[in-house]
Every structure is written in C-alpha cells, then in structure tokens.
CSV table of C-alpha atoms in Angstrom, one decimal:
chain,number,residue,atom,x,y,z
D,842,MET,CA,95.2,24.5,137.7
D,843,ASN,CA,92.9,26.1,140.2
D,844,ASP,CA,92.6,28.7,141.9
D,845,ALA,CA,92.8,27.1,145.3
D,846,ASP,CA,96.3,26.1,143.9
D,847,ILE,CA,97.4,29.7,143.4
D,848,SER,CA,99.0,31.1,146.5
D,849,VAL,CA,98.9,34.5,146.8
D,850,ASP,CA,100.5,36.1,149.9
D,851,MET,CA,97.9,38.9,150.8
D,852,PRO,CA,97.7,40.4,154.3
D,853,GLU,CA,95.0,39.9,156.4
D,854,ASN,CA,94.6,43.5,157.9
D,855,PRO,CA,94.8,46.0,155.5
D,856,GLU,CA,95.7,49.3,156.1
D,857,PRO,CA,93.5,52.2,155.7
D,858,ASN,CA,93.4,54.6,152.1
D,859,VAL,CA,95.8,57.5,153.7
D,860,GLN,CA,96.4,60.7,152.1
D,861,PRO,CA,100.2,62.1,150.8
D,862,GLU,CA,101.1,64.7,152.9
D,863,ASP,CA,101.2,68.8,151.3
D,864,PRO,CA,104.2,69.6,150.0
D,865,LEU,CA,103.0,73.5,151.5
D,866,PRO,CA,101.2,73.9,154.9
D,867,VAL,CA,98.6,76.4,154.7
D,868,ASN,CA,99.7,79.0,156.6
D,869,GLU,CA,103.3,79.2,155.0
D,870,GLY,CA,102.0,80.1,151.3
D,871,VAL,CA,99.7,83.2,152.0
D,872,ASP,CA,100.7,86.4,153.1
D,873,GLU,CA,98.8,88.0,155.9
D,874,MET,CA,98.4,91.4,156.9
D,875,PRO,CA,99.8,91.7,160.6
D,876,ASP,CA,96.9,93.2,162.9
D,877,GLU,CA,99.2,95.9,164.7
D,878,VAL,CA,101.3,98.9,162.9
D,879,GLU,CA,105.0,98.4,163.7
D,880,GLU,CA,106.5,100.3,165.8
D,881,GLU,CA,109.1,101.6,163.2
D,882,ASP,CA,105.8,102.7,160.7
D,883,ALA,CA,104.4,105.0,164.1
D,884,LYS,CA,108.1,106.3,164.2
D,885,MET,CA,108.3,107.6,160.9
D,886,GLU,CA,107.7,111.2,160.7
D,887,MET,CA,106.4,113.4,157.4
D,888,LYS,CA,109.0,115.8,156.5
D,889,ILE,CA,107.4,119.0,154.7
D,890,LYS,CA,110.0,120.1,152.3
D,891,GLU,CA,110.5,124.1,151.8
D,892,ILE,CA,109.6,125.7,148.7
D,893,VAL,CA,112.1,127.6,146.8
D,894,PRO,CA,111.7,130.3,144.5
D,895,ASP,CA,112.4,130.1,140.9
D,896,ASN,CA,114.7,133.4,141.1
D,897,GLU,CA,117.2,131.8,143.9
D,898,VAL,CA,117.4,128.6,141.8
D,899,PHE,CA,118.1,129.9,138.6
D,900,ASN,CA,120.3,133.1,140.0
D,901,ASP,CA,123.1,130.2,141.0
D,902,ALA,CA,122.9,128.7,137.6
D,903,MET,CA,123.3,132.4,135.9
D,904,GLU,CA,126.5,133.0,137.5
D,905,GLN,CA,127.6,129.8,136.9
D,906,ALA,CA,127.2,130.2,133.2
D,907,PRO,CA,130.7,130.5,131.0
D,908,PRO,CA,131.9,133.8,130.1
D,909,LYS,CA,130.9,134.8,126.0
D,910,ARG,CA,134.6,135.1,124.2
D,911,LYS,CA,135.0,138.3,123.0
D,912,LYS,CA,136.0,138.9,119.1
D,913,ARG,CA,139.6,139.3,117.9
D,914,PRO,CA,139.7,143.0,116.5
D,915,ILE,CA,140.8,142.7,112.8
D,916,SER,CA,144.0,144.8,112.3
D,917,ASP,CA,144.5,147.2,109.4
D,918,LYS,CA,146.2,145.3,107.3
D,919,GLN,CA,143.6,142.5,107.3
D,920,ARG,CA,140.9,145.6,106.1
D,921,GLU,CA,143.4,146.5,103.5
D,922,HIS,CA,143.1,143.0,102.1
D,923,LEU,CA,139.6,142.8,102.8
D,924,ALA,CA,139.1,146.0,100.7
D,925,LYS,CA,141.5,145.0,97.5
D,926,ILE,CA,139.4,141.8,97.2
D,927,ARG,CA,136.1,143.7,96.9
D,928,VAL,CA,137.3,146.0,94.4
D,929,LYS,CA,138.8,143.2,92.2
D,930,ALA,CA,135.6,141.0,92.9
D,931,LEU,CA,133.3,144.2,91.3
D,932,GLU,CA,135.9,144.5,88.6
D,933,ALA,CA,135.4,141.1,87.6
D,934,LYS,CA,131.7,140.9,88.1
D,935,LYS,CA,131.4,143.9,85.5
D,936,ALA,CA,133.5,142.4,83.2
D,937,LYS,CA,131.5,139.2,82.9
D,938,LYS,CA,128.2,141.0,82.7
D,939,ALA,CA,130.2,143.3,79.7
D,940,ASN,CA,130.8,140.2,78.0
D,941,LYS,CA,127.8,138.3,77.9
D,942,PRO,CA,125.4,138.2,75.9
D,943,GLN,CA,122.1,139.5,76.6
D,944,VAL,CA,119.6,136.4,76.5
D,945,LYS,CA,115.8,137.4,76.6
D,946,SER,CA,113.4,135.5,77.6
D,947,ALA,CA,110.8,134.6,75.0
D,948,LYS,CA,107.7,136.1,76.7
D,949,LYS,CA,109.7,139.5,76.7
D,950,VAL,CA,110.8,139.2,73.2
D,951,TYR,CA,106.8,138.5,72.3
D,952,GLU,CA,105.7,141.1,74.5
D,953,GLN,CA,108.3,143.7,72.9
D,954,GLN,CA,106.7,142.7,69.3
D,955,ILE,CA,103.1,143.1,70.2
D,956,GLU,CA,104.1,146.7,71.9
D,957,GLU,CA,106.0,147.8,68.6
D,958,GLU,CA,103.0,146.5,66.6
D,959,TYR,CA,100.5,148.3,68.6
D,960,ASP,CA,103.0,151.9,68.6
D,961,GLU,CA,103.3,151.8,64.8
D,962,PRO,CA,100.8,154.2,63.4
D,963,GLN,CA,98.3,152.1,61.2
D,964,GLY,CA,96.7,154.6,59.2
D,965,ASN,CA,94.7,157.3,59.5
D,966,ILE,CA,92.0,156.5,61.8
D,967,LEU,CA,89.4,158.9,59.6
D,968,ASN,CA,89.4,156.5,56.5
D,969,MET,CA,88.6,153.3,58.3
D,970,PRO,CA,85.2,152.1,57.4
D,971,THR,CA,82.3,152.6,59.3
D,972,PRO,CA,79.7,149.9,59.5
D,973,ASP,CA,76.4,150.7,57.8
D,974,LYS,CA,73.4,152.0,60.1
D,975,ASP,CA,71.0,150.3,57.6
D,976,SER,CA,72.1,146.9,58.3
D,977,SER,CA,69.2,144.2,57.3
D,978,LEU,CA,69.1,142.4,60.5
D,979,VAL,CA,67.8,145.8,62.2
D,980,HIS,CA,64.4,145.3,60.1
D,981,LEU,CA,63.8,141.7,60.7
D,982,THR,CA,60.9,140.9,62.6
D,983,GLN,CA,60.9,138.2,65.1
D,984,GLU,CA,58.8,135.3,63.0
D,985,GLN,CA,62.0,135.9,60.4
D,986,LEU,CA,64.6,135.9,63.4
D,987,ARG,CA,62.9,133.0,64.6
D,988,GLN,CA,63.0,131.3,60.9
D,989,LEU,CA,66.9,132.0,60.3
D,990,GLN,CA,67.5,130.5,63.7
D,991,PHE,CA,65.5,127.4,63.1
D,992,GLU,CA,67.4,127.1,59.6
D,993,ALA,CA,71.1,127.5,61.3
D,994,ILE,CA,70.1,125.0,63.9
D,995,TYR,CA,68.4,122.5,61.3
D,996,GLY,CA,71.3,123.0,59.2
D,997,TYR,CA,74.2,122.4,61.6
D,998,ASP,CA,72.0,119.3,62.9
D,999,THR,CA,72.1,117.5,59.4
D,1000,MET,CA,75.7,118.1,59.2
D,1001,ARG,CA,76.1,116.4,62.6
D,1002,LYS,CA,74.1,113.5,61.6
D,1003,GLU,CA,76.1,113.4,58.2
D,1004,ARG,CA,79.7,113.1,60.3
D,1005,LYS,CA,78.2,110.4,62.7
D,1006,ALA,CA,76.5,108.3,59.3
D,1007,ASP,CA,80.6,108.5,57.8
D,1008,LYS,CA,81.7,107.6,61.1
D,1009,ARG,CA,80.0,104.8,61.4
D,1010,LYS,CA,80.7,103.6,57.9
D,1011,LYS,CA,84.4,104.1,58.8
D,1012,GLN,CA,84.6,102.5,61.7
D,1013,ALA,CA,82.8,99.3,60.3
D,1014,GLN,CA,84.9,99.1,57.3
D,1015,GLU,CA,87.8,98.9,59.8
D,1016,GLN,CA,86.2,96.5,61.9
D,1017,HIS,CA,85.8,94.5,58.7
D,1018,GLU,CA,89.7,94.6,57.8
D,1019,GLN,CA,90.9,94.1,60.9
D,1020,GLN,CA,88.5,90.8,61.3
D,1021,THR,CA,89.9,89.6,57.9
D,1022,TYR,CA,93.5,90.4,59.1
D,1023,GLN,CA,92.5,88.0,61.8
D,1024,ALA,CA,91.8,85.2,60.2
D,1025,VAL,CA,94.3,85.4,57.6
D,1026,HIS,CA,96.8,85.4,60.3
D,1027,ARG,CA,95.2,82.4,62.2
D,1028,ALA,CA,95.6,80.5,58.9
D,1029,VAL,CA,99.1,81.5,58.3
D,1030,ASN,CA,100.3,81.2,61.8
D,1031,ARG,CA,98.2,77.8,62.8
D,1032,GLN,CA,100.6,75.9,65.2
D,1033,VAL,CA,101.7,72.2,64.2
D,1034,ASP,CA,100.9,69.6,66.9
D,1035,ASP,CA,102.1,66.4,66.6
D,1036,ASP,CA,99.2,65.0,68.1
D,1037,GLY,CA,96.7,63.5,65.3
D,1038,TRP,CA,93.6,64.8,67.9
D,1039,GLY,CA,95.0,67.8,68.8
D,1040,VAL,CA,93.3,69.4,65.3
D,1041,CYS,CA,89.6,68.6,67.1
D,1042,PHE,CA,90.4,70.7,70.2
D,1043,GLN,CA,90.5,73.6,68.2
C-alpha cells in the first residue's frame, strides 16, 4: 500500500482557529461603585438622640422593685417553747461536761511537771558549792593556752583519722563478702541451656 492509495477526507479550506467564548462577561463579575450618590442616601437625615440622665432611668427601676416580705411575728407559745429548749440544752451540756473525763494534752502535762520541779525548794541555796576563784586556767600564760589548744586539736584529729581507717577496713571487708556471695550465687544458680554452644557466649 502506498500513501497515494489511502484516501483521507481533508477539507480544502480549513477554518481559522476560533477561541471559545468566556463564560463570564467582563462587566458582570465586577462590582462597580456608582459615580453619583443615590437620591435615597442623600435624603437620609441623622437624628440626634437625646441623652437621658441616669437618675431618671434608675428611678423607674426602683419604683418597679418588688416589695420586701415582712417577717411573721413570733407567737407567745413559740417563745415559751424556745426558752424551754434553751434550758434543756444548757442542762445537757453541763451534764456532758461533768461526766467527761479531763483529758490534758501531753504538752500541758509536761509544762505542769516542769513548773512543779522548779517550784519545789531544792535545799538551801547558801549550802551550794561556789566555784573556786583560784582556778588553774586563770594563771596560764598565752603560750600554755596555745599548747593546750594544739593538743586538743591534735587529739581530735588523730581520733578522726582512726575512725576513717576503721570505716575503710569495714567497707573493704563488706565489699569482699559481697563479691564472694555474688560469685557463689552465680555458680549455684547458673541457667542450664539446651544449646551446647551457649556456654561459649557467657
């Protein structure tokens, strides 16, 4: 088959390319402001509202408030009944107070004991021994006082070092006991694996 054998119906004069029409016309989609003010807007007048004082507004509201309800007076019979109830309540309160044991707080008891101890005379004050005015510290020189202070500090320091050494020994012993306990515990509580190669990876 040849190109000449194929027949194609081709128009001899093709139509020019035509664009489809716009669905919205240009003037319809845009709101335009009118150039002239409408006559109705020009006729509209501004009304000025008068300001009413607050007193006039609230006076009307006060007059419309509902009246308060008056209390009903108590009759003589009710008064007598209330007096009897008060007397009974006071008698019951006194009876409860008389029957109730006196419970004191521990603080009050302690304070009373201290007051009693100090209130009691402890013997003749004149018989109490007086401190010696000729104390050995009064006659010490500055050098002797420094020497005493140095010995006291040195003694305390040596005691502190001994305590630290004892503490270190005790901690080392406890750590050794803990390690041996863990080793024995691991040996006794070893898990048994069915896998023969599991021991290699422990």
